[in-house]
CSV table of C-alpha atoms and ligand atoms in Angstrom, one decimal:
chain,number,residue,atom,x,y,z
A,1,UNK,CA,34.1,77.2,-126.6
A,2,UNK,CA,36.8,79.7,-128.1
A,3,UNK,CA,36.4,82.7,-129.8
A,4,UNK,CA,38.7,85.1,-131.9
A,5,UNK,CA,37.2,89.0,-131.9
A,6,UNK,CA,38.4,89.8,-135.9
A,7,UNK,CA,37.9,93.8,-135.7
A,8,UNK,CA,36.4,96.2,-138.3
A,9,UNK,CA,35.4,99.5,-138.1
A,10,UNK,CA,31.4,99.9,-139.3
A,11,UNK,CA,31.9,100.8,-143.1
A,12,UNK,CA,30.4,104.4,-143.3
A,13,UNK,CA,33.3,105.3,-139.9
A,14,UNK,CA,36.1,103.4,-141.1
A,15,UNK,CA,39.0,105.3,-140.3
A,16,UNK,CA,41.2,103.6,-142.9
A,17,UNK,CA,38.7,104.2,-146.1
A,18,UNK,CA,40.6,104.8,-149.0
A,19,UNK,CA,40.3,108.3,-151.1
A,20,UNK,CA,39.9,108.2,-154.7
A,21,UNK,CA,43.0,109.8,-155.6
A,22,UNK,CA,40.9,112.1,-158.4
A,23,UNK,CA,40.3,114.4,-156.0
A,24,UNK,CA,41.9,116.7,-153.0
A,25,UNK,CA,42.4,115.6,-149.7
A,26,UNK,CA,40.2,118.9,-148.5
A,27,UNK,CA,37.4,117.9,-151.3
A,28,UNK,CA,37.6,114.5,-149.9
A,29,UNK,CA,36.9,116.0,-146.2
A,30,UNK,CA,34.1,118.2,-147.4
A,31,UNK,CA,32.8,115.0,-149.4
A,32,UNK,CA,33.1,113.6,-146.2
A,33,UNK,CA,31.4,116.1,-143.9
A,34,UNK,CA,28.7,116.2,-146.7
A,35,UNK,CA,28.1,112.9,-146.3
A,36,UNK,CA,27.9,112.1,-142.7
A,37,UNK,CA,25.2,114.8,-142.6
A,38,UNK,CA,23.6,114.0,-145.1
A,39,UNK,CA,23.2,110.4,-143.4
A,40,UNK,CA,20.5,111.1,-141.0
A,41,UNK,CA,18.3,112.0,-143.6
A,42,UNK,CA,19.3,108.4,-145.6
A,43,UNK,CA,17.9,107.2,-142.5
A,44,UNK,CA,14.9,109.3,-142.6
A,45,UNK,CA,14.5,108.0,-146.2
A,46,UNK,CA,15.2,104.4,-144.9
A,47,UNK,CA,12.3,104.8,-142.2
A,48,UNK,CA,9.9,106.4,-144.1
A,49,UNK,CA,10.3,103.7,-147.5
A,50,UNK,CA,10.2,100.5,-144.9
A,51,UNK,CA,6.6,102.1,-143.6
A,52,UNK,CA,5.5,102.1,-147.5
A,53,UNK,CA,6.9,99.5,-148.3
A,54,UNK,CA,3.9,97.8,-149.3
A,55,UNK,CA,3.0,101.2,-151.4
A,56,UNK,CA,6.0,100.5,-154.1
A,57,UNK,CA,4.6,98.4,-156.6
A,58,UNK,CA,6.3,96.3,-158.5
A,59,UNK,CA,6.6,98.1,-161.4
A,60,UNK,CA,7.8,101.3,-160.2
A,61,UNK,CA,10.6,98.7,-158.5
A,62,UNK,CA,11.2,97.5,-162.3
A,63,UNK,CA,11.9,100.6,-163.7
A,64,UNK,CA,14.3,101.5,-160.6
A,65,UNK,CA,15.9,98.1,-161.5
A,66,UNK,CA,16.0,99.0,-164.8
A,67,UNK,CA,17.5,102.8,-164.4
A,68,UNK,CA,20.3,100.8,-162.2
A,69,UNK,CA,21.3,98.5,-164.5
A,70,UNK,CA,21.9,101.0,-167.6
A,71,UNK,CA,23.2,103.6,-165.4
A,72,UNK,CA,25.7,101.9,-163.3
A,73,UNK,CA,28.3,99.0,-164.1
A,74,UNK,CA,29.7,97.2,-161.1
A,75,UNK,CA,32.6,95.9,-161.8
A,76,UNK,CA,35.2,93.6,-159.2
A,77,UNK,CA,37.6,95.3,-157.1
A,78,UNK,CA,41.0,94.0,-157.9
A,79,UNK,CA,43.1,93.1,-154.6
A,80,UNK,CA,46.4,95.4,-153.7
A,81,UNK,CA,49.6,93.5,-153.7
A,82,UNK,CA,49.4,93.7,-149.6
A,83,UNK,CA,45.7,92.4,-149.4
A,84,UNK,CA,45.5,88.7,-150.5
A,85,UNK,CA,45.0,87.8,-146.7
A,86,UNK,CA,41.3,89.5,-147.5
A,87,UNK,CA,40.7,87.1,-150.7
A,88,UNK,CA,37.2,85.5,-150.5
A,89,UNK,CA,37.0,81.9,-149.7
A,90,UNK,CA,35.1,79.3,-151.1
A,91,UNK,CA,32.1,78.1,-148.4
A,92,UNK,CA,32.5,74.5,-147.7
A,93,UNK,CA,28.9,74.4,-146.1
A,94,UNK,CA,29.6,70.6,-144.6
A,95,UNK,CA,32.0,69.7,-141.9
A,96,UNK,CA,35.1,68.1,-142.8
A,97,UNK,CA,37.8,66.2,-141.1
A,98,UNK,CA,41.2,67.4,-141.1
A,99,UNK,CA,43.8,64.5,-141.5
A,100,UNK,CA,46.8,66.8,-142.5
A,101,UNK,CA,48.1,68.0,-139.1
A,102,UNK,CA,51.2,69.4,-138.6
A,103,UNK,CA,52.8,69.7,-135.1
A,104,UNK,CA,50.8,68.1,-132.1
A,105,UNK,CA,47.8,69.0,-129.7
A,106,UNK,CA,48.7,69.8,-126.2
A,107,UNK,CA,47.1,66.5,-124.0
A,108,UNK,CA,45.3,69.5,-121.3
A,109,UNK,CA,43.6,71.0,-124.1
A,110,UNK,CA,40.3,71.3,-124.1
A,111,UNK,CA,37.7,69.8,-126.5
A,112,UNK,CA,35.5,72.3,-127.8
A,113,UNK,CA,35.2,74.9,-131.0
A,114,UNK,CA,37.3,77.6,-131.5
A,115,UNK,CA,35.3,80.2,-134.2
A,116,UNK,CA,36.0,83.4,-136.0
A,117,UNK,CA,34.4,85.4,-138.5
A,118,UNK,CA,35.7,88.2,-141.1
A,119,UNK,CA,34.5,89.9,-144.3
A,120,UNK,CA,34.5,87.2,-147.1
A,121,UNK,CA,32.9,88.9,-149.8
A,122,UNK,CA,30.4,87.3,-151.8
A,123,UNK,CA,30.1,86.8,-155.7
A,124,UNK,CA,34.0,86.9,-155.4
A,125,UNK,CA,34.9,90.4,-154.7
A,126,UNK,CA,34.1,93.5,-153.6
A,127,UNK,CA,32.7,96.3,-156.1
A,128,UNK,CA,32.9,99.4,-157.7
A,129,UNK,CA,30.6,101.2,-159.3
A,130,UNK,CA,31.2,103.6,-162.6
A,131,UNK,CA,28.3,106.2,-163.8
A,132,UNK,CA,27.3,109.2,-165.2
A,133,UNK,CA,27.3,110.5,-160.7
A,134,UNK,CA,31.2,109.4,-160.8
A,135,UNK,CA,32.4,106.4,-158.5
A,136,UNK,CA,32.1,104.9,-155.8
A,137,UNK,CA,33.4,101.6,-154.3
A,138,UNK,CA,33.7,99.0,-151.4
A,139,UNK,CA,35.4,99.4,-148.0
A,140,UNK,CA,37.5,96.2,-147.3
A,141,UNK,CA,35.3,95.7,-144.1
A,142,UNK,CA,32.2,95.6,-146.6
A,143,UNK,CA,32.4,91.5,-147.1
A,144,UNK,CA,29.8,89.4,-146.1
A,145,UNK,CA,30.3,87.4,-142.9
A,146,UNK,CA,31.5,84.2,-142.9
A,147,UNK,CA,32.2,82.0,-139.9
A,148,UNK,CA,34.8,79.8,-139.4
A,149,UNK,CA,35.0,77.0,-136.9
A,150,UNK,CA,37.1,74.2,-135.7
A,151,UNK,CA,36.2,71.5,-134.0
A,152,UNK,CA,38.1,69.1,-131.3
A,153,UNK,CA,37.0,66.0,-130.1
A,154,UNK,CA,38.8,63.1,-127.9
A,155,UNK,CA,38.1,59.9,-128.2
A,156,UNK,CA,38.5,57.7,-125.1
A,157,UNK,CA,41.9,56.7,-126.3
A,158,UNK,CA,43.0,60.0,-126.3
A,159,UNK,CA,43.4,60.0,-129.8
A,160,UNK,CA,41.8,64.0,-131.5
A,161,UNK,CA,39.6,64.5,-134.1
A,162,UNK,CA,39.4,67.4,-135.7
A,163,UNK,CA,37.1,68.9,-138.1
A,164,UNK,CA,36.6,72.5,-139.7
A,165,UNK,CA,33.5,73.9,-141.4
A,166,UNK,CA,32.5,77.7,-142.8
A,167,UNK,CA,29.3,79.3,-143.6
A,168,UNK,CA,28.2,82.3,-144.4
A,169,UNK,CA,26.2,84.3,-141.7
A,170,UNK,CA,22.5,84.6,-143.6
A,171,UNK,CA,21.3,88.2,-143.1
A,172,UNK,CA,18.8,89.7,-144.8
A,173,UNK,CA,20.7,91.7,-147.1
A,174,UNK,CA,22.8,88.1,-148.0
A,175,UNK,CA,19.6,86.2,-148.5
A,176,UNK,CA,18.3,88.8,-150.8
A,177,UNK,CA,21.4,88.7,-152.8
A,178,UNK,CA,21.9,85.1,-152.7
A,179,UNK,CA,18.5,84.3,-154.2
A,180,UNK,CA,18.9,87.1,-157.1
A,181,UNK,CA,22.3,85.5,-157.8
A,182,UNK,CA,24.1,89.3,-158.3
A,183,UNK,CA,25.2,91.9,-155.9
A,184,UNK,CA,22.3,94.3,-155.5
A,185,UNK,CA,23.4,97.1,-153.7
A,186,UNK,CA,25.5,100.1,-154.9
A,187,UNK,CA,28.5,100.5,-153.6
A,188,UNK,CA,27.5,103.5,-151.2
A,189,UNK,CA,30.6,103.7,-148.4
A,190,UNK,CA,33.2,105.6,-150.6
A,191,UNK,CA,34.1,107.4,-154.1
A,192,UNK,CA,32.6,110.5,-155.5
A,193,UNK,CA,30.1,112.7,-153.6
A,194,UNK,CA,27.5,112.4,-156.3
A,195,UNK,CA,28.2,108.7,-156.8
A,196,UNK,CA,27.4,108.0,-152.9
A,197,UNK,CA,24.8,109.9,-152.9
A,198,UNK,CA,23.0,108.9,-155.3
A,199,UNK,CA,23.7,105.3,-154.4
A,200,UNK,CA,22.8,105.3,-150.6
A,201,UNK,CA,19.3,106.6,-151.6
A,202,UNK,CA,18.8,103.9,-154.5
A,203,UNK,CA,19.8,101.1,-152.3
A,204,UNK,CA,16.9,102.5,-149.9
A,205,UNK,CA,14.8,102.7,-152.5
A,206,UNK,CA,15.4,99.5,-153.9
A,207,UNK,CA,16.1,97.9,-150.6
A,208,UNK,CA,15.2,99.7,-147.5
A,209,UNK,CA,18.8,100.2,-146.1
A,210,UNK,CA,21.5,101.9,-148.0
A,211,UNK,CA,24.0,99.7,-146.7
A,212,UNK,CA,24.1,95.7,-146.9
A,213,UNK,CA,24.0,93.7,-143.3
A,214,UNK,CA,27.5,92.2,-142.9
A,215,UNK,CA,27.9,90.2,-139.8
A,216,UNK,CA,31.6,90.0,-139.8
A,217,UNK,CA,33.2,91.8,-136.9
A,218,UNK,CA,33.0,88.9,-134.0
A,219,UNK,CA,31.6,86.2,-132.3
A,220,UNK,CA,30.0,86.4,-128.8
A,221,UNK,CA,28.4,83.8,-126.6
A,222,UNK,CA,25.5,85.0,-124.1
A,223,UNK,CA,23.5,82.3,-122.0
A,224,UNK,CA,24.5,79.5,-123.9
A,225,UNK,CA,23.8,80.9,-127.3
A,226,UNK,CA,26.6,82.1,-130.0
A,227,UNK,CA,26.1,85.0,-131.9
A,228,UNK,CA,27.6,86.5,-134.7
A,229,UNK,CA,27.4,90.9,-135.1
A,230,UNK,CA,28.7,93.8,-136.7
A,231,UNK,CA,28.0,97.2,-135.1
A,232,UNK,CA,25.2,98.2,-137.6
A,233,UNK,CA,23.0,95.3,-137.4
A,234,UNK,CA,21.9,93.2,-134.8
A,235,UNK,CA,23.6,90.0,-134.0
A,236,UNK,CA,23.0,86.8,-135.6
A,237,UNK,CA,22.1,83.7,-133.7
A,238,UNK,CA,24.4,80.8,-134.8
A,239,UNK,CA,24.0,76.8,-134.5
A,240,UNK,CA,27.5,76.1,-132.8
A,241,UNK,CA,27.3,72.6,-134.7
A,242,UNK,CA,27.2,73.8,-138.4
A,243,UNK,CA,27.4,77.7,-138.0
A,244,UNK,CA,24.0,77.8,-139.4
A,245,UNK,CA,22.1,81.0,-139.1
A,246,UNK,CA,19.2,80.8,-136.6
A,247,UNK,CA,18.0,84.6,-137.0
A,248,UNK,CA,18.6,87.9,-135.8
A,249,UNK,CA,18.5,88.9,-132.5
A,250,UNK,CA,16.7,92.1,-131.4
A,251,UNK,CA,16.5,91.2,-127.3
A,252,UNK,CA,12.8,89.9,-127.8
A,253,UNK,CA,11.7,93.1,-129.5
A,254,UNK,CA,13.7,96.0,-127.6
A,255,UNK,CA,16.6,96.5,-129.3
A,256,UNK,CA,15.7,98.3,-132.3
A,257,UNK,CA,19.0,100.4,-132.9
A,258,UNK,CA,22.6,99.3,-134.1
A,259,UNK,CA,24.2,96.9,-131.6
A,260,UNK,CA,27.4,96.6,-130.4
A,261,UNK,CA,29.9,94.3,-131.9
A,262,UNK,CA,31.5,94.2,-128.2
A,263,UNK,CA,29.3,93.5,-125.8
A,264,UNK,CA,30.5,93.1,-122.4
A,265,UNK,CA,29.7,90.8,-119.8
A,266,UNK,CA,29.5,92.2,-116.1
A,267,UNK,CA,31.6,90.0,-113.8
A,268,UNK,CA,29.9,88.7,-111.2
A,269,UNK,CA,26.2,89.1,-112.2
A,270,UNK,CA,26.3,87.2,-115.8
A,271,UNK,CA,24.6,90.8,-117.5
A,272,UNK,CA,25.6,91.5,-120.9
A,273,UNK,CA,26.3,95.2,-121.7
A,274,UNK,CA,25.2,96.7,-124.9
A,275,UNK,CA,24.9,100.0,-126.4
A,276,UNK,CA,24.6,101.2,-130.0
A,277,UNK,CA,25.3,104.8,-131.3
A,278,UNK,CA,23.5,106.3,-133.9
A,279,UNK,CA,24.1,109.4,-136.1
A,280,UNK,CA,21.1,111.6,-134.8
A,281,UNK,CA,19.5,111.5,-131.3
A,282,UNK,CA,19.6,109.7,-129.3
A,283,UNK,CA,23.7,109.7,-130.3
A,284,UNK,CA,24.4,106.6,-127.6
A,285,UNK,CA,22.1,104.3,-125.9
A,286,UNK,CA,23.6,101.6,-123.4
A,287,UNK,CA,21.5,98.8,-122.4
A,288,UNK,CA,21.8,95.6,-119.9
A,289,UNK,CA,20.7,92.1,-120.3
A,290,UNK,CA,19.5,89.6,-118.2
A,291,UNK,CA,21.8,86.7,-117.9
A,292,UNK,CA,19.4,84.5,-119.2
A,293,UNK,CA,19.4,87.0,-122.2
A,294,UNK,CA,15.6,86.7,-122.2
A,295,UNK,CA,14.4,90.6,-121.0
A,296,UNK,CA,16.7,93.9,-121.7
A,297,UNK,CA,16.5,95.3,-118.0
A,298,UNK,CA,18.3,98.4,-118.5
A,299,UNK,CA,18.6,100.9,-122.1
A,300,UNK,CA,19.7,104.7,-121.2
A,301,UNK,CA,20.1,107.9,-122.9
A,302,UNK,CA,23.4,109.0,-122.5
A,303,UNK,CA,22.6,112.4,-123.6
A,304,UNK,CA,25.9,112.9,-125.6
A,305,UNK,CA,25.1,116.1,-127.5
A,306,UNK,CA,26.1,114.7,-130.9
A,307,UNK,CA,27.1,111.4,-132.9
A,308,UNK,CA,30.5,110.2,-131.9
A,309,UNK,CA,32.1,106.7,-132.9
A,310,UNK,CA,32.5,103.9,-130.3
A,311,UNK,CA,33.0,100.8,-130.6
A,312,UNK,CA,33.9,99.5,-127.4
A,313,UNK,CA,33.5,99.5,-124.0
A,314,UNK,CA,34.4,98.6,-120.9
A,315,UNK,CA,32.9,96.7,-117.7
A,316,UNK,CA,34.1,95.7,-114.1
A,317,UNK,CA,32.2,94.7,-111.5
A,318,UNK,CA,29.9,98.0,-110.6
A,319,UNK,CA,30.8,100.5,-113.7
A,320,UNK,CA,30.6,100.6,-117.3
A,321,UNK,CA,33.2,102.8,-119.1
A,322,UNK,CA,33.1,104.6,-122.6
A,323,UNK,CA,35.6,106.9,-124.5
A,324,UNK,CA,34.7,109.6,-126.7
A,325,UNK,CA,37.4,111.9,-129.8
A,326,UNK,CA,38.1,115.0,-130.4
A,327,UNK,CA,37.4,116.6,-126.9
A,328,UNK,CA,38.3,113.7,-125.6
A,329,UNK,CA,37.0,112.7,-122.1
A,330,UNK,CA,36.0,109.1,-120.5
A,331,UNK,CA,32.8,108.5,-119.1
A,332,UNK,CA,32.2,106.4,-116.1
A,333,UNK,CA,29.1,105.0,-114.8
A,334,UNK,CA,27.6,102.8,-112.3
A,335,UNK,CA,26.3,99.6,-114.3
A,336,UNK,CA,22.2,100.8,-113.6
A,337,UNK,CA,23.0,104.5,-114.0
A,338,UNK,CA,22.3,107.2,-116.1
A,339,UNK,CA,23.1,110.4,-118.1
A,340,UNK,CA,23.2,112.2,-114.8
A,341,UNK,CA,25.7,109.7,-112.8
A,342,UNK,CA,28.4,109.6,-115.8
A,343,UNK,CA,31.6,111.1,-114.1
A,344,UNK,CA,33.3,113.0,-117.6
A,345,UNK,CA,37.1,112.7,-117.3
A,346,UNK,CA,38.6,115.0,-119.8
A,347,UNK,CA,41.6,114.0,-120.9
A,348,UNK,CA,44.2,114.9,-124.4
A,349,UNK,CA,42.4,114.8,-127.2
A,350,UNK,CA,42.6,110.7,-128.9
A,351,UNK,CA,40.9,108.5,-130.6
A,352,UNK,CA,40.9,104.7,-129.2
A,353,UNK,CA,38.9,101.9,-131.0
A,354,UNK,CA,39.4,98.8,-128.5
A,355,UNK,CA,40.1,98.4,-124.7
A,356,UNK,CA,43.2,96.5,-123.4
A,357,UNK,CA,40.8,96.1,-119.8
A,358,UNK,CA,39.7,97.8,-116.8
A,359,UNK,CA,39.7,96.8,-113.5
A,360,UNK,CA,38.7,98.6,-109.7
A,361,UNK,CA,40.8,98.1,-107.0
A,362,UNK,CA,39.9,99.9,-103.9
A,363,UNK,CA,38.3,103.0,-104.8
A,364,UNK,CA,40.1,103.3,-108.1
A,365,UNK,CA,39.0,102.7,-111.5
B,1,FE2,FE1,36.2,95.9,-132.9
């Protein structure tokens, strides 16, 4: 099986976010600072709300819904001329044979399935909102995750059959909006500060979370199971043959925090290194999942003193490496080490999203 890893950032942290043209850059920075500062409180509100969901009666929800409907106008975001490649495609659902093939498949090409994942906004487009609080909008990574599968099978006479299908990853928020047949979440990632804050708060009150769970960043395999992932949610296990969603995976209830979209297998042991970063403590937690995928063998608070965007780490046969920005440093930790066993290497400030590779040679990493 082959997979490609489409890269995207967690919406709230995306460096490519669009700036509203109506406010100055310094105002935008201030607004982002305030939003970042307020987000832990969103989380707190979210947790409190989750505990009390049963107490919020349907009348309150209906009143909130009526307030949102009368106050916010949602509209489709038009694609810019350079954004045609991000336009959503239709969900096919059933596997279809491809009959029109240009070129030839190499004789030694392996049978199997090639799966990719990407942002494919439900209801035809990303959304913007307009209200008395101002404007807010989704950013391009916020489309629902759609899996695309190409199946290569070879008959005994060496004739290839190629089939294709695509399916949405059915996260909880995807199911919610699909069931209600309309976009429910008010865009809360970018826009005018009051609009963003109010949208996030209303989303939490209405649905228990500020943002949708969009499983659109990567596909990975572990212990014979295939998962679709995005770093703001648990991975979703998918059925290899239908691309149907089998369920959310939290390592048997042991991992209750964001889960990286780029976990790494430890060479030799087959264990899976995972991590999650938070806006409040613990800011960064690293975990090791057993090779059979059944057990979380290790969970370590890296004891950072602030939240930093961490999208990927590297793993060698014995070490785990991760990176920070601003006062940049690279940390190297034994697989089963902890915060006290990390060796930090201070480097010139930089920002890195992905690693190309890392390896050990003799006593060098
Ligand atoms: Fe990525």
